[in-house]
Amino acid sequence: MNAIENIITRYRLHKTQCDKRRKEIDREIEHLKQERERLNNPHWTEGLLRPVMAEIARLTPEIDWENNDEFYPIDLRGAITVFGRTKRGRPVCITFTESGHDLQFDSGQIHNSFSLKVLKDIGGTNNIMESVGDGEPLLHYIRQRMLFLEQHPGMGK
């Protein structure tokens, strides 16, 4: 009878150990779920665009940039345009796209690979984009745009 008692004891011990381990695993799973929630990355508009525009606004005090609570995509690429006005009231805008964790902006040039009035042209996918990089390419673009507006007073009114 001792052998049967040992079998039952071992079985109960095994079940107790399994239940204990299941509880440990459940606690670890819950901990990992909470950790995963904390790892949710911000959308590119919050993690890239908003901080870059805050710095651009600081570096271009001659432009009053719109302060958007939220950014909304405007075309087939999911691009977002940020608007501003020079002190003389001239509009300035920058269209941004996120590409592979890189913030890019429309350079103002287009690819001529499509015939005019093609859907891709309308959707903005033939725009030549440039990486914001360290900010210099974007500042150069803004300054060139402002210079163009100064040289062409009839534009952008």
PDB file of N, CA and C in Angstrom, residues 66-115:
ATOM      1  N   GLU A  66       1.773  77.406 -38.205  1.00  0.00           N
ATOM      2  CA  GLU A  66       0.532  76.971 -37.560  1.00  0.00           C
ATOM      3  C   GLU A  66       0.876  75.971 -36.472  1.00  0.00           C
ATOM      4  N   ASN A  67       0.186  76.074 -35.367  1.00  0.00           N
ATOM      5  CA  ASN A  67       0.385  75.132 -34.270  1.00  0.00           C
ATOM      6  C   ASN A  67      -0.757  74.126 -34.310  1.00  0.00           C
ATOM      7  N   ASN A  68      -0.517  72.968 -34.899  1.00  0.00           N
ATOM      8  CA  ASN A  68      -1.558  71.956 -35.073  1.00  0.00           C
ATOM      9  C   ASN A  68      -1.618  71.033 -33.863  1.00  0.00           C
ATOM     10  N   ASP A  69      -2.832  70.838 -33.350  1.00  0.00           N
ATOM     11  CA  ASP A  69      -2.999  69.855 -32.283  1.00  0.00           C
ATOM     12  C   ASP A  69      -2.829  68.447 -32.841  1.00  0.00           C
ATOM     13  N   GLU A  70      -3.324  68.249 -34.062  1.00  0.00           N
ATOM     14  CA  GLU A  70      -3.189  66.957 -34.730  1.00  0.00           C
ATOM     15  C   GLU A  70      -2.840  67.199 -36.190  1.00  0.00           C
ATOM     16  N   PHE A  71      -2.141  66.231 -36.763  1.00  0.00           N
ATOM     17  CA  PHE A  71      -1.776  66.303 -38.175  1.00  0.00           C
ATOM     18  C   PHE A  71      -2.582  65.253 -38.931  1.00  0.00           C
ATOM     19  N   TYR A  72      -3.070  65.635 -40.112  1.00  0.00           N
ATOM     20  CA  TYR A  72      -3.880  64.722 -40.910  1.00  0.00           C
ATOM     21  C   TYR A  72      -3.254  64.538 -42.283  1.00  0.00           C
ATOM     22  N   PRO A  73      -3.152  63.280 -42.752  1.00  0.00           N
ATOM     23  CA  PRO A  73      -2.606  63.034 -44.089  1.00  0.00           C
ATOM     24  C   PRO A  73      -3.503  63.640 -45.160  1.00  0.00           C
ATOM     25  N   ILE A  74      -2.861  64.093 -46.269  1.00  0.00           N
ATOM     26  CA  ILE A  74      -3.629  64.806 -47.283  1.00  0.00           C
ATOM     27  C   ILE A  74      -3.655  64.140 -48.648  1.00  0.00           C
ATOM     28  N   ASP A  75      -2.836  63.124 -48.890  1.00  0.00           N
ATOM     29  CA  ASP A  75      -2.826  62.559 -50.237  1.00  0.00           C
ATOM     30  C   ASP A  75      -2.596  61.058 -50.184  1.00  0.00           C
ATOM     31  N   LEU A  76      -2.402  60.472 -51.334  1.00  0.00           N
ATOM     32  CA  LEU A  76      -2.242  59.020 -51.423  1.00  0.00           C
ATOM     33  C   LEU A  76      -1.019  58.509 -50.682  1.00  0.00           C
ATOM     34  N   ARG A  77      -0.026  59.363 -50.481  1.00  0.00           N
ATOM     35  CA  ARG A  77       1.194  58.963 -49.779  1.00  0.00           C
ATOM     36  C   ARG A  77       1.045  59.034 -48.274  1.00  0.00           C
ATOM     37  N   GLY A  78       0.007  59.677 -47.802  1.00  0.00           N
ATOM     38  CA  GLY A  78      -0.133  59.906 -46.367  1.00  0.00           C
ATOM     39  C   GLY A  78       0.732  61.070 -45.914  1.00  0.00           C
ATOM     40  N   ALA A  79       1.023  61.988 -46.825  1.00  0.00           N
ATOM     41  CA  ALA A  79       1.862  63.144 -46.507  1.00  0.00           C
ATOM     42  C   ALA A  79       1.091  64.140 -45.647  1.00  0.00           C
ATOM     43  N   ILE A  80       1.839  64.940 -44.926  1.00  0.00           N
ATOM     44  CA  ILE A  80       1.250  65.966 -44.068  1.00  0.00           C
ATOM     45  C   ILE A  80       1.895  67.296 -44.400  1.00  0.00           C
ATOM     46  N   THR A  81       1.064  68.301 -44.616  1.00  0.00           N
ATOM     47  CA  THR A  81       1.566  69.635 -44.937  1.00  0.00           C
ATOM     48  C   THR A  81       1.427  70.537 -43.720  1.00  0.00           C
ATOM     49  N   VAL A  82       2.506  71.245 -43.419  1.00  0.00           N
ATOM     50  CA  VAL A  82       2.521  72.214 -42.326  1.00  0.00           C
ATOM     51  C   VAL A  82       2.591  73.600 -42.964  1.00  0.00           C
ATOM     52  N   PHE A  83       1.714  74.474 -42.524  1.00  0.00           N
ATOM     53  CA  PHE A  83       1.605  75.807 -43.111  1.00  0.00           C
ATOM     54  C   PHE A  83       2.144  76.871 -42.169  1.00  0.00           C
ATOM     55  N   GLY A  84       2.642  77.935 -42.785  1.00  0.00           N
ATOM     56  CA  GLY A  84       3.096  79.093 -42.033  1.00  0.00           C
ATOM     57  C   GLY A  84       2.968  80.336 -42.883  1.00  0.00           C
ATOM     58  N   ARG A  85       3.215  81.488 -42.265  1.00  0.00           N
ATOM     59  CA  ARG A  85       3.193  82.766 -42.991  1.00  0.00           C
ATOM     60  C   ARG A  85       4.395  83.584 -42.558  1.00  0.00           C
ATOM     61  N   THR A  86       5.006  84.223 -43.563  1.00  0.00           N
ATOM     62  CA  THR A  86       6.114  85.121 -43.253  1.00  0.00           C
ATOM     63  C   THR A  86       5.544  86.358 -42.571  1.00  0.00           C
ATOM     64  N   LYS A  87       6.416  87.166 -42.007  1.00  0.00           N
ATOM     65  CA  LYS A  87       5.972  88.403 -41.344  1.00  0.00           C
ATOM     66  C   LYS A  87       5.268  89.335 -42.328  1.00  0.00           C
ATOM     67  N   ARG A  88       5.565  89.168 -43.619  1.00  0.00           N
ATOM     68  CA  ARG A  88       4.902  89.973 -44.659  1.00  0.00           C
ATOM     69  C   ARG A  88       3.605  89.329 -45.155  1.00  0.00           C
ATOM     70  N   GLY A  89       3.220  88.229 -44.536  1.00  0.00           N
ATOM     71  CA  GLY A  89       1.954  87.593 -44.879  1.00  0.00           C
ATOM     72  C   GLY A  89       2.008  86.592 -46.011  1.00  0.00           C
ATOM     73  N   ARG A  90       3.191  86.255 -46.478  1.00  0.00           N
ATOM     74  CA  ARG A  90       3.323  85.283 -47.572  1.00  0.00           C
ATOM     75  C   ARG A  90       3.231  83.857 -47.026  1.00  0.00           C
ATOM     76  N   PRO A  91       2.456  82.997 -47.695  1.00  0.00           N
ATOM     77  CA  PRO A  91       2.334  81.615 -47.215  1.00  0.00           C
ATOM     78  C   PRO A  91       3.589  80.794 -47.511  1.00  0.00           C
ATOM     79  N   VAL A  92       3.936  79.964 -46.568  1.00  0.00           N
ATOM     80  CA  VAL A  92       5.037  79.012 -46.719  1.00  0.00           C
ATOM     81  C   VAL A  92       4.491  77.674 -46.234  1.00  0.00           C
ATOM     82  N   CYS A  93       4.773  76.618 -46.973  1.00  0.00           N
ATOM     83  CA  CYS A  93       4.331  75.310 -46.507  1.00  0.00           C
ATOM     84  C   CYS A  93       5.407  74.270 -46.788  1.00  0.00           C
ATOM     85  N   ILE A  94       5.382  73.239 -45.968  1.00  0.00           N
ATOM     86  CA  ILE A  94       6.302  72.114 -46.126  1.00  0.00           C
ATOM     87  C   ILE A  94       5.456  70.850 -46.076  1.00  0.00           C
ATOM     88  N   THR A  95       5.661  69.966 -47.035  1.00  0.00           N
ATOM     89  CA  THR A  95       4.942  68.697 -47.048  1.00  0.00           C
ATOM     90  C   THR A  95       5.909  67.596 -46.646  1.00  0.00           C
ATOM     91  N   PHE A  96       5.538  66.863 -45.593  1.00  0.00           N
ATOM     92  CA  PHE A  96       6.385  65.825 -45.013  1.00  0.00           C
ATOM     93  C   PHE A  96       5.816  64.442 -45.273  1.00  0.00           C
ATOM     94  N   THR A  97       6.713  63.471 -45.359  1.00  0.00           N
ATOM     95  CA  THR A  97       6.358  62.059 -45.451  1.00  0.00           C
ATOM     96  C   THR A  97       7.356  61.281 -44.620  1.00  0.00           C
ATOM     97  N   GLU A  98       6.870  60.247 -43.944  1.00  0.00           N
ATOM     98  CA  GLU A  98       7.764  59.365 -43.196  1.00  0.00           C
ATOM     99  C   GLU A  98       8.074  58.176 -44.085  1.00  0.00           C
ATOM    100  N   SER A  99       9.346  57.853 -44.189  1.00  0.00           N
ATOM    101  CA  SER A  99       9.750  56.742 -45.043  1.00  0.00           C
ATOM    102  C   SER A  99      10.842  55.947 -44.344  1.00  0.00           C
ATOM    103  N   GLY A 100      10.499  54.771 -43.882  1.00  0.00           N
ATOM    104  CA  GLY A 100      11.496  53.921 -43.236  1.00  0.00           C
ATOM    105  C   GLY A 100      12.147  54.568 -42.033  1.00  0.00           C
ATOM    106  N   HIS A 101      11.373  55.181 -41.162  1.00  0.00           N
ATOM    107  CA  HIS A 101      11.852  55.866 -39.954  1.00  0.00           C
ATOM    108  C   HIS A 101      12.673  57.103 -40.281  1.00  0.00           C
ATOM    109  N   ASP A 102      12.513  57.635 -41.474  1.00  0.00           N
ATOM    110  CA  ASP A 102      13.213  58.852 -41.890  1.00  0.00           C
ATOM    111  C   ASP A 102      12.162  59.890 -42.252  1.00  0.00           C
ATOM    112  N   LEU A 103      12.332  61.103 -41.770  1.00  0.00           N
ATOM    113  CA  LEU A 103      11.415  62.183 -42.101  1.00  0.00           C
ATOM    114  C   LEU A 103      11.906  62.856 -43.368  1.00  0.00           C
ATOM    115  N   GLN A 104      11.030  62.916 -44.366  1.00  0.00           N
ATOM    116  CA  GLN A 104      11.384  63.514 -45.650  1.00  0.00           C
ATOM    117  C   GLN A 104      10.414  64.640 -45.966  1.00  0.00           C
ATOM    118  N   PHE A 105      10.863  65.560 -46.820  1.00  0.00           N
ATOM    119  CA  PHE A 105      10.003  66.657 -47.242  1.00  0.00           C
ATOM    120  C   PHE A 105      10.065  66.784 -48.752  1.00  0.00           C
ATOM    121  N   ASP A 106       8.983  67.316 -49.329  1.00  0.00           N
ATOM    122  CA  ASP A 106       8.947  67.545 -50.773  1.00  0.00           C
ATOM    123  C   ASP A 106       9.908  68.672 -51.106  1.00  0.00           C
ATOM    124  N   SER A 107      10.778  68.425 -52.072  1.00  0.00           N
ATOM    125  CA  SER A 107      11.823  69.393 -52.420  1.00  0.00           C
ATOM    126  C   SER A 107      11.328  70.491 -53.357  1.00  0.00           C
ATOM    127  N   GLY A 108      10.109  70.355 -53.859  1.00  0.00           N
ATOM    128  CA  GLY A 108       9.596  71.333 -54.815  1.00  0.00           C
ATOM    129  C   GLY A 108       9.856  70.931 -56.252  1.00  0.00           C
ATOM    130  N   GLN A 109      10.555  69.825 -56.451  1.00  0.00           N
ATOM    131  CA  GLN A 109      10.823  69.318 -57.798  1.00  0.00           C
ATOM    132  C   GLN A 109      10.012  68.045 -58.010  1.00  0.00           C
ATOM    133  N   ILE A 110       9.782  67.708 -59.288  1.00  0.00           N
ATOM    134  CA  ILE A 110       9.030  66.497 -59.594  1.00  0.00           C
ATOM    135  C   ILE A 110       9.792  65.644 -60.597  1.00  0.00           C
ATOM    136  N   HIS A 111       9.495  64.329 -60.551  1.00  0.00           N
ATOM    137  CA  HIS A 111      10.008  63.405 -61.562  1.00  0.00           C
ATOM    138  C   HIS A 111       9.219  63.636 -62.837  1.00  0.00           C
ATOM    139  N   ASN A 112       9.861  63.577 -63.962  1.00  0.00           N
ATOM    140  CA  ASN A 112       9.159  63.711 -65.238  1.00  0.00           C
ATOM    141  C   ASN A 112       8.922  62.348 -65.877  1.00  0.00           C
ATOM    142  N   SER A 113       8.808  61.325 -65.063  1.00  0.00           N
ATOM    143  CA  SER A 113       8.662  59.984 -65.608  1.00  0.00           C
ATOM    144  C   SER A 113       7.232  59.668 -66.032  1.00  0.00           C
ATOM    145  N   PHE A 114       6.291  60.538 -65.716  1.00  0.00           N
ATOM    146  CA  PHE A 114       4.901  60.289 -66.073  1.00  0.00           C
ATOM    147  C   PHE A 114       4.435  61.363 -67.039  1.00  0.00           C
ATOM    148  N   SER A 115       3.476  60.993 -67.865  1.00  0.00           N
ATOM    149  CA  SER A 115       2.847  62.036 -68.677  1.00  0.00           C
ATOM    150  C   SER A 115       1.998  62.884 -67.735  1.00  0.00           C
TER     151      SER A 115
END
